PDB file of C-alpha atoms in Angstrom:
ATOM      1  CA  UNK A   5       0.000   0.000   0.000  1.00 61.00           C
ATOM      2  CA  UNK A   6       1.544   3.361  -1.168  1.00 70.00           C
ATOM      3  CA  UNK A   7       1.999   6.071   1.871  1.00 85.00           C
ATOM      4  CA  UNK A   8      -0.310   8.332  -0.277  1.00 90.00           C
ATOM      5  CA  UNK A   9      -3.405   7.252  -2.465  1.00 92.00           C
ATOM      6  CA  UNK A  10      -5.190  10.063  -4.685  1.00 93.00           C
ATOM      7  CA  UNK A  11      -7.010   8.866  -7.646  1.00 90.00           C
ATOM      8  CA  UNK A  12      -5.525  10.015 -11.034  1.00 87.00           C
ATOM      9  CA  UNK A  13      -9.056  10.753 -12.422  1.00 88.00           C
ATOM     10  CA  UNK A  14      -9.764  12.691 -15.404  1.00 93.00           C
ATOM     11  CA  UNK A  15     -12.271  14.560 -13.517  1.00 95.00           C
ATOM     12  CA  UNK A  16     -14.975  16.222 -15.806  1.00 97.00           C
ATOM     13  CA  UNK A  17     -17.031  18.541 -14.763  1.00 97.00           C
ATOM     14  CA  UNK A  18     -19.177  21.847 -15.866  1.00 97.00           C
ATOM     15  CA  UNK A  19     -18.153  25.676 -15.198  1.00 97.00           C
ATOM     16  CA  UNK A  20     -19.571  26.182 -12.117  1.00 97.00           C
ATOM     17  CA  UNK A  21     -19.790  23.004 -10.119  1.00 97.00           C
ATOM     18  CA  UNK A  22     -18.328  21.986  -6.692  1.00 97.00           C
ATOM     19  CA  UNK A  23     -15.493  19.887  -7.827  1.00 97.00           C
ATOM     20  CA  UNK A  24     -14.504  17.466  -4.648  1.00 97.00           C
ATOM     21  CA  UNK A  25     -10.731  16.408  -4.693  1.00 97.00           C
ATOM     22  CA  UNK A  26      -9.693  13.322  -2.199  1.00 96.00           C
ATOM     23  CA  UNK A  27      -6.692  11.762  -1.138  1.00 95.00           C
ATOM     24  CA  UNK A  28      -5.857   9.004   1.574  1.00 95.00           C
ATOM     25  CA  UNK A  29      -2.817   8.028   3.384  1.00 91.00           C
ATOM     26  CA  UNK A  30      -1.780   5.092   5.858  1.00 89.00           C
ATOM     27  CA  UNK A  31       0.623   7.206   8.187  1.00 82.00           C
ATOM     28  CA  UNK A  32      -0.853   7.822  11.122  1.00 78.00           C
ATOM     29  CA  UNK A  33       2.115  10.407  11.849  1.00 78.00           C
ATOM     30  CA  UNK A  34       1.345  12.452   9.309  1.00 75.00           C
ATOM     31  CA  UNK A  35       0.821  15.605  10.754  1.00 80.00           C
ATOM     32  CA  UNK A  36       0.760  18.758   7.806  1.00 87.00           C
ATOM     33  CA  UNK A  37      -1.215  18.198   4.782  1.00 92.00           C
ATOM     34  CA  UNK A  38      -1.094  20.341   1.356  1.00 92.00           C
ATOM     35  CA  UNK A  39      -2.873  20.526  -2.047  1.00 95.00           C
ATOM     36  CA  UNK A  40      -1.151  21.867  -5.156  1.00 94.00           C
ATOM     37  CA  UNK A  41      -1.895  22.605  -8.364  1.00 96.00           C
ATOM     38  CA  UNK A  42      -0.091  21.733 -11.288  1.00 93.00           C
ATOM     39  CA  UNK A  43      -0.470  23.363 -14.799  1.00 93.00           C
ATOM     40  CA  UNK A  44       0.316  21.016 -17.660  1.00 88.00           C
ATOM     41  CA  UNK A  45       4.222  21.102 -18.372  1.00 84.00           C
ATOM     42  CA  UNK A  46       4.883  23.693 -15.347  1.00 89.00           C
ATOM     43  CA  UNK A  47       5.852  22.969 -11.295  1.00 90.00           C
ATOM     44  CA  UNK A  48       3.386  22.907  -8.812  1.00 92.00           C
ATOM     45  CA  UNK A  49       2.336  26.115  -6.968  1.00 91.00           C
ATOM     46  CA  UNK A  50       0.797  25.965  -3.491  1.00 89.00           C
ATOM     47  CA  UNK A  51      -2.418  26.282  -2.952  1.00 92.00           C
ATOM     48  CA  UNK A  52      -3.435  25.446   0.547  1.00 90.00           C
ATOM     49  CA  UNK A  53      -1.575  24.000   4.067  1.00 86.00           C
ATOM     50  CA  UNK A  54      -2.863  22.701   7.144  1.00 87.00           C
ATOM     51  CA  UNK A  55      -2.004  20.684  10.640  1.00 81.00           C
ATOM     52  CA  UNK A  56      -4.613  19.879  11.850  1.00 79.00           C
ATOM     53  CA  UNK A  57      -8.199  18.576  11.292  1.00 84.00           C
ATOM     54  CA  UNK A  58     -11.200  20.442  10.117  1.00 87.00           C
ATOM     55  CA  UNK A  59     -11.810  22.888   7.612  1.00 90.00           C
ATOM     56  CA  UNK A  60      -9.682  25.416   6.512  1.00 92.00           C
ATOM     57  CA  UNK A  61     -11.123  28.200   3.481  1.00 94.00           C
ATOM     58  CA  UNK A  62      -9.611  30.520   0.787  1.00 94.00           C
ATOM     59  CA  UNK A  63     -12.184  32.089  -1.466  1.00 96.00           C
ATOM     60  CA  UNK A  64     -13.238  29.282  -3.745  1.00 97.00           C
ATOM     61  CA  UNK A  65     -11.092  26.691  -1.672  1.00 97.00           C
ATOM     62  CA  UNK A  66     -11.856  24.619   1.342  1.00 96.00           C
ATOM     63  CA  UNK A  67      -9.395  21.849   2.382  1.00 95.00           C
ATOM     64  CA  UNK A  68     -10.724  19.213   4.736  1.00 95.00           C
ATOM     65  CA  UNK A  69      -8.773  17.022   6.949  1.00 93.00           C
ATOM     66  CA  UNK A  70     -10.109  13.944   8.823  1.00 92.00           C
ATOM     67  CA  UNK A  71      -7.575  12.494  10.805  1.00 89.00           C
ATOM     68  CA  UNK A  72      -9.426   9.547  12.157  1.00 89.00           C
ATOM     69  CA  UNK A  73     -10.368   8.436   8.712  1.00 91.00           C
ATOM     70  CA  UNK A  74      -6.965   9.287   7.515  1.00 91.00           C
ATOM     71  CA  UNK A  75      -8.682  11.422   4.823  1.00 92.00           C
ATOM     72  CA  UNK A  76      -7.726  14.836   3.293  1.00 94.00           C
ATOM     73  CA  UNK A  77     -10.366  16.411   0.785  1.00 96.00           C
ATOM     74  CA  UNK A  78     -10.012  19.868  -1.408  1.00 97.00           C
ATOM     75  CA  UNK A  79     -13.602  21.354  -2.509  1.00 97.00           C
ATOM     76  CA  UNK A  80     -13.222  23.839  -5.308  1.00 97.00           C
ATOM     77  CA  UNK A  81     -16.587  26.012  -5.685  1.00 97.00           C
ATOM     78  CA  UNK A  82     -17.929  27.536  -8.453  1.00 97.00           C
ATOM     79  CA  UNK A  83     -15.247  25.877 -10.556  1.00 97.00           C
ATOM     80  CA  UNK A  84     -14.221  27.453 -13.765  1.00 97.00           C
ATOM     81  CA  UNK A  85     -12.204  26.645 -16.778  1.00 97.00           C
ATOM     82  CA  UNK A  86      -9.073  28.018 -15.407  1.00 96.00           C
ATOM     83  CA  UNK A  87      -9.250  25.518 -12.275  1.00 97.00           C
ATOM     84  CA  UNK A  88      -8.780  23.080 -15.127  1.00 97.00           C
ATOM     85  CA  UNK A  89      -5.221  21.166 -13.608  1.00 96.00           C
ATOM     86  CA  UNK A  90      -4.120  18.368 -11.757  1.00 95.00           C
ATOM     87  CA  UNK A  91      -3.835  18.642  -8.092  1.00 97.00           C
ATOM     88  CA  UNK A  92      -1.571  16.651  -6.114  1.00 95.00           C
ATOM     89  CA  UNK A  93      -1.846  16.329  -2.239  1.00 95.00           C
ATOM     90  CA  UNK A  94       0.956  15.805  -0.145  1.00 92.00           C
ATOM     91  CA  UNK A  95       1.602  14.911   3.355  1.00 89.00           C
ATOM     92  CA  UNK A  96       4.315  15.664   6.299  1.00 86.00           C
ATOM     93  CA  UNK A  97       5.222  13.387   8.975  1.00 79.00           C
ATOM     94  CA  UNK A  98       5.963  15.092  12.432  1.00 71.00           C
ATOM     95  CA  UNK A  99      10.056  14.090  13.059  1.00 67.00           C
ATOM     96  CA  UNK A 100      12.569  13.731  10.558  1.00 66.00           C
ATOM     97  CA  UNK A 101      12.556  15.587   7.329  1.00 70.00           C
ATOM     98  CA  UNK A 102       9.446  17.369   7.295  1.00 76.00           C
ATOM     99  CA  UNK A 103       9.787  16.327   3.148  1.00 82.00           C
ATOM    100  CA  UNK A 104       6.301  15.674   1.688  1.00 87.00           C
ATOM    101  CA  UNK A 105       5.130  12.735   0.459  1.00 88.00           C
ATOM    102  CA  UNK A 106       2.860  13.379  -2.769  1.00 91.00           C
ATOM    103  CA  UNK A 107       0.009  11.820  -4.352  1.00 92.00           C
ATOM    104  CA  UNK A 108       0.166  11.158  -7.869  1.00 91.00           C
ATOM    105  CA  UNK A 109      -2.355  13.633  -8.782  1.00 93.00           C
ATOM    106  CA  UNK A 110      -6.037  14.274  -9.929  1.00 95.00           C
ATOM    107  CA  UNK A 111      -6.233  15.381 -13.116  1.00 95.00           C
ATOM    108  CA  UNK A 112      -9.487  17.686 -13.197  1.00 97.00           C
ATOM    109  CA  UNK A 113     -11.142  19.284 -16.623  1.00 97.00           C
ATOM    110  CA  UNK A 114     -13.392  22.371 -15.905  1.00 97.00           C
ATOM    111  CA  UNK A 115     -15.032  22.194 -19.535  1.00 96.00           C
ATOM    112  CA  UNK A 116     -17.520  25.665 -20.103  1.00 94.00           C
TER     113      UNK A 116
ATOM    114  CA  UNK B   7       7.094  36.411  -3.392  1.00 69.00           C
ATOM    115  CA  UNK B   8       9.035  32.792  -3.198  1.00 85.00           C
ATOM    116  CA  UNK B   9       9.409  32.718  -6.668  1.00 91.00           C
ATOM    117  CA  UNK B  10      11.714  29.647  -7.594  1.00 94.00           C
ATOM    118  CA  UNK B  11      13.242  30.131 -11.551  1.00 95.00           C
ATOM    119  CA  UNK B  12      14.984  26.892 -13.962  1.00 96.00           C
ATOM    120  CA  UNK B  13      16.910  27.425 -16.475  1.00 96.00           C
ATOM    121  CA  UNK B  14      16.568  26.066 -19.414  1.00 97.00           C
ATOM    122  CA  UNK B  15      12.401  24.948 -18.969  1.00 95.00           C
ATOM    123  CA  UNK B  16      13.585  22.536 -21.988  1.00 96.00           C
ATOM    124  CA  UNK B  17      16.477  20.964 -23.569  1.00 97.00           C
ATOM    125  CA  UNK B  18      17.245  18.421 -26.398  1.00 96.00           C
ATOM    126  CA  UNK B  19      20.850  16.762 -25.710  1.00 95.00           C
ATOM    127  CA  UNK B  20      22.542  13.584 -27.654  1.00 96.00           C
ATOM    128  CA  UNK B  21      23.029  10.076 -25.957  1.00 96.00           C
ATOM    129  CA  UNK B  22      26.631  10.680 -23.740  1.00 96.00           C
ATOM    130  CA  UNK B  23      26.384  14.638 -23.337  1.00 97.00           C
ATOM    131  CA  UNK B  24      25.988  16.195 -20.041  1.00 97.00           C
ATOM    132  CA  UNK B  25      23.221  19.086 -19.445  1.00 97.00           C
ATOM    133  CA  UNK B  26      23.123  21.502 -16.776  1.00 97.00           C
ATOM    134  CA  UNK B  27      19.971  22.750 -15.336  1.00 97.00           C
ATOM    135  CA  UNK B  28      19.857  25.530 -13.082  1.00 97.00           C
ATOM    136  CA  UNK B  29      17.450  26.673 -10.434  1.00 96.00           C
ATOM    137  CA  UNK B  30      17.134  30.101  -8.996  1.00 95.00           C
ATOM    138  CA  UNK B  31      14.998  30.795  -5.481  1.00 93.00           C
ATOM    139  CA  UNK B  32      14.541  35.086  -6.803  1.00 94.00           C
ATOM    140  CA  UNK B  33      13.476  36.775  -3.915  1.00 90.00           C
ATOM    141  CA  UNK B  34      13.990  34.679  -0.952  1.00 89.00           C
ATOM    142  CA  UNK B  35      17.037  32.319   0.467  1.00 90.00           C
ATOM    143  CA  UNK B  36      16.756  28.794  -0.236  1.00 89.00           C
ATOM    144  CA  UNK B  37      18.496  27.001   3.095  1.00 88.00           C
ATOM    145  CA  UNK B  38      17.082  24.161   1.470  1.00 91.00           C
ATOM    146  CA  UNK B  39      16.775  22.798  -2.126  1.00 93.00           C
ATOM    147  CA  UNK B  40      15.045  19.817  -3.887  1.00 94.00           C
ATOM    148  CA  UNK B  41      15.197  18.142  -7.120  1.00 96.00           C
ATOM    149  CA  UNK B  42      12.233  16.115  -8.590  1.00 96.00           C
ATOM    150  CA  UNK B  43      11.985  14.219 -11.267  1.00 95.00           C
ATOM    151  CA  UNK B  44       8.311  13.764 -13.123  1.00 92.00           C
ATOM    152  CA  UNK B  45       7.056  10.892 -15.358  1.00 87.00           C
ATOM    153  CA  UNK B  46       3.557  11.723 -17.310  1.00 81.00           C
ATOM    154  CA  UNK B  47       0.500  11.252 -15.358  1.00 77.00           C
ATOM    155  CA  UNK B  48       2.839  10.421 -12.193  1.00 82.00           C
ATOM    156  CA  UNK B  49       3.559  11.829  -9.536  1.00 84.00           C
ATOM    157  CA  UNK B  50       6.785  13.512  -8.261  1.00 89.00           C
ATOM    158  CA  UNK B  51       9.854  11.661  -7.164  1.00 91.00           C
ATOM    159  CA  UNK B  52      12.455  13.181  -5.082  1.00 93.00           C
ATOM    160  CA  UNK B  53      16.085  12.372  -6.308  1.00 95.00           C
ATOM    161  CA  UNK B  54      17.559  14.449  -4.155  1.00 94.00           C
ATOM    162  CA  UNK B  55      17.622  17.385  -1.320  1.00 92.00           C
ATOM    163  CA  UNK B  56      21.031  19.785  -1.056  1.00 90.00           C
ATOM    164  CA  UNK B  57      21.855  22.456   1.753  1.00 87.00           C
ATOM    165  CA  UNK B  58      23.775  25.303   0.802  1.00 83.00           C
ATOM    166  CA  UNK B  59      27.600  24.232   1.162  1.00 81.00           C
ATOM    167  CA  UNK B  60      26.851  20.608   2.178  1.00 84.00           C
ATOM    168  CA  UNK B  61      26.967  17.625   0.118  1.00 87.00           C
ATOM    169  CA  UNK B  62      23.460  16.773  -1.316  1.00 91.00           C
ATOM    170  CA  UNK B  63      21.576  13.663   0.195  1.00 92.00           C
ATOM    171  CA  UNK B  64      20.377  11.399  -2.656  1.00 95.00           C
ATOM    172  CA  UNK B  65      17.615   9.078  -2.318  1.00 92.00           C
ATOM    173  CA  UNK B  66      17.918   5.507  -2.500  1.00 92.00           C
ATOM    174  CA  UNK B  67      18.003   4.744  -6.215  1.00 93.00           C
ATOM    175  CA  UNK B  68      19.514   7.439  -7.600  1.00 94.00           C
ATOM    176  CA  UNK B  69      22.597   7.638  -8.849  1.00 93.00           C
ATOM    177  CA  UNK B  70      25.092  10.350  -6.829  1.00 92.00           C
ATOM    178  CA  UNK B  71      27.603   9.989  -9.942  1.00 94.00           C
ATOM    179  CA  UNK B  72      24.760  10.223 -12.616  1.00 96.00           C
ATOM    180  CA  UNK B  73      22.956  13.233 -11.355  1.00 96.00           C
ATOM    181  CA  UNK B  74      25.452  15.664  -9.882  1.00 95.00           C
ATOM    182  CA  UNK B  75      23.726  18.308  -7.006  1.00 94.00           C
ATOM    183  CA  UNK B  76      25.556  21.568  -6.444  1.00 90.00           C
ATOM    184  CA  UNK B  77      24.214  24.024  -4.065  1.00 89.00           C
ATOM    185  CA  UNK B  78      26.937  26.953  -3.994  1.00 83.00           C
ATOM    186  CA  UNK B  79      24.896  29.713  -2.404  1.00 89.00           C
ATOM    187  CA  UNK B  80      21.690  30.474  -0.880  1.00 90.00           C
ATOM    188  CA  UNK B  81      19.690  31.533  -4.530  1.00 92.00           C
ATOM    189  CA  UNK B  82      21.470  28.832  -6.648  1.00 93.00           C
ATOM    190  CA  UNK B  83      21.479  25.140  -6.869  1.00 94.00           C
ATOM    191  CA  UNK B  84      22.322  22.493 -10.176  1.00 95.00           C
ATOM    192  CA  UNK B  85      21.843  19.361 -11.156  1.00 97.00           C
ATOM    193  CA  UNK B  86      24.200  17.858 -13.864  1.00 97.00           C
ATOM    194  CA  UNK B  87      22.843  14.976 -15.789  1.00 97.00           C
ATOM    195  CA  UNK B  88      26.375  13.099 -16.812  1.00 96.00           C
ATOM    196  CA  UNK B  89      26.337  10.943 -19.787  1.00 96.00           C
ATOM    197  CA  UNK B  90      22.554  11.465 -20.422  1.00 96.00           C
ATOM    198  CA  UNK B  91      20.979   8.307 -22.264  1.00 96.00           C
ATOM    199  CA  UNK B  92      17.674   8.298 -23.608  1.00 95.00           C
ATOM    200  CA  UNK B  93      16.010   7.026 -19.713  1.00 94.00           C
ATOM    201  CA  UNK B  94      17.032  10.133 -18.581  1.00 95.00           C
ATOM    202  CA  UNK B  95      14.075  11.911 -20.693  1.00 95.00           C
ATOM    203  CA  UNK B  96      12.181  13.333 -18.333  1.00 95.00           C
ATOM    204  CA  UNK B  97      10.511  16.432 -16.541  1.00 95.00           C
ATOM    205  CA  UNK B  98      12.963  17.764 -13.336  1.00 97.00           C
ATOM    206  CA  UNK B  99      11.591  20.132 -11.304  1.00 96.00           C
ATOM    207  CA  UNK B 100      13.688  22.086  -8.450  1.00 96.00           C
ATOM    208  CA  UNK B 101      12.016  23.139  -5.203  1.00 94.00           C
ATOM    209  CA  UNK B 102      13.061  25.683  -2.095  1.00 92.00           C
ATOM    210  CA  UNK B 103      12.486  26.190   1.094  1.00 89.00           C
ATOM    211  CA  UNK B 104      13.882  28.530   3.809  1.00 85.00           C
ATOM    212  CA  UNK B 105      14.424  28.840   7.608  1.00 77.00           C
ATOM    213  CA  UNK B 106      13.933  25.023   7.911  1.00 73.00           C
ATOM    214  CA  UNK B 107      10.386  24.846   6.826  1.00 74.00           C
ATOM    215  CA  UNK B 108      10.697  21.695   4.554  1.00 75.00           C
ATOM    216  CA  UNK B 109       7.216  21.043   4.473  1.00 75.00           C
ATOM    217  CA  UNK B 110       6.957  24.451   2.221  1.00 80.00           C
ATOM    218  CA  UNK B 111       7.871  24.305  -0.731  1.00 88.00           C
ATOM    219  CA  UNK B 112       8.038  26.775  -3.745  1.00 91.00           C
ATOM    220  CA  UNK B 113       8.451  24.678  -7.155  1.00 94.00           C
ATOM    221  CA  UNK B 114      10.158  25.645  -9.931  1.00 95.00           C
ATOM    222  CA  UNK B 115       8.608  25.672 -13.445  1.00 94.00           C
ATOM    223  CA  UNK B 116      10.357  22.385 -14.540  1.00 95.00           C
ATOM    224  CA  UNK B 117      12.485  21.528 -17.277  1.00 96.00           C
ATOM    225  CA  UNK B 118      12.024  19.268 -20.003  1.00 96.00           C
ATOM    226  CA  UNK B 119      15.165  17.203 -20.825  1.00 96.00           C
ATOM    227  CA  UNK B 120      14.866  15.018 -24.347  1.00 96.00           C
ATOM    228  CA  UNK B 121      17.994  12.626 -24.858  1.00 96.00           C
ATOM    229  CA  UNK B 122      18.337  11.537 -28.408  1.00 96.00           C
TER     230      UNK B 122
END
């Protein structure tokens, strides 16, 4: 079983939807959790952080961390074409490195 | 701010030539720097991390002699790819963080490399 699990999708859905964005891991250690989002043939930029469980919001973006389930979620509202990437969660242990592990990445398609 | 710059984004080389790629933290210091390396539709593997002035620390699997890591200041790191072979084709991307906050990371905008 890999440390991180995110489904590699497509994802296809219409301009203005809530788009819903999971990933699990098996690490019980894990302690900060991240979404980014990668443009096609460019590095990932940051979009979100968190330590702890619970919701955290920026404008159209709401990460969601469940702990017990070991579950992290991204909701995207109101999704347009330019959301149209693939995300990729990643996860920090507490101790050593603090170097995230990263999903493989949901590719999502915002189509108009 | 913690914009991250490589140089070239892509690169054609022949089987046996080396290529340099260079990656630039602009307007912070990068204590620490990473170097990925990104197959389509996967997801990132780390080859390798490098403090500035220290030897780099490769991960298991990757080759210390293949893919050389310099560091030399706090705004510049490289990775060599010696005697590139057509395996080597792939999408690296650099990474920085500062003040010891590995967990943050500003990517760079990757680099293609195509071995021929």
């Amino acid at each position: 079983q890999k440390e991180v699990e995110q489904d590699p999708g497509p994802l296809s859905v219409p301009e203005g939807a809530i788009v819903s964005l999971n990933c699990t891991y098996s690490n019980s250690a894990f302690q900060y959790f991240m979404w980014y989002r990668q443009y096609s043939r460019k590095g990932p930029e940051l979009l979100m952080y968190t330590y702890s469980s619970g919701n955290k919001e920026d404008g159209r973006f709401t990460a969601q961390v469940d702990k017990s389930s070991k579950y992290i979620s991204l909701f995207i509202r109101d999704s347009q074409p330019s959301d149209s990437a693939t995300y990729l969660c990643a996860i920090v242990s507490s101790g050593g490195s603090y170097i995230p592990t990263f999903g493989r990445g949901t590719s999502l398609i915002v189509h108009p | 701010g913690a914009v991250v710059s490589q140089h070239p984004s892509w690169v054609i080389c022949k089987s046996g030539t080396s290529v340099k790629i260079e990656c630039r933290s602009l307007d912070f210091q990068a204590t620490t720097m990473f170097w990925y390396r990104q197959f389509p539709k996967q997801s990132l593997m780390l080859m390798a991390t490098s403090n500035e002035g220290s030897k780099a620390t490769y991960e298991q699997g990757v080759e210390k002699d293949k893919f050389l890591i310099n560091h030399a200041s706090l705004t510049l790191s490289t990775l060599t790819v010696t005697s590139a072979h057509p395996e080597d084709s792939s999408f690296y991307i650099c990474s920085a963080s500062t003040g010891g906050r590995t967990y943050e990371q500003y990517f760079g905008p990757g680099t293609r490399l195509t071995v021929t």
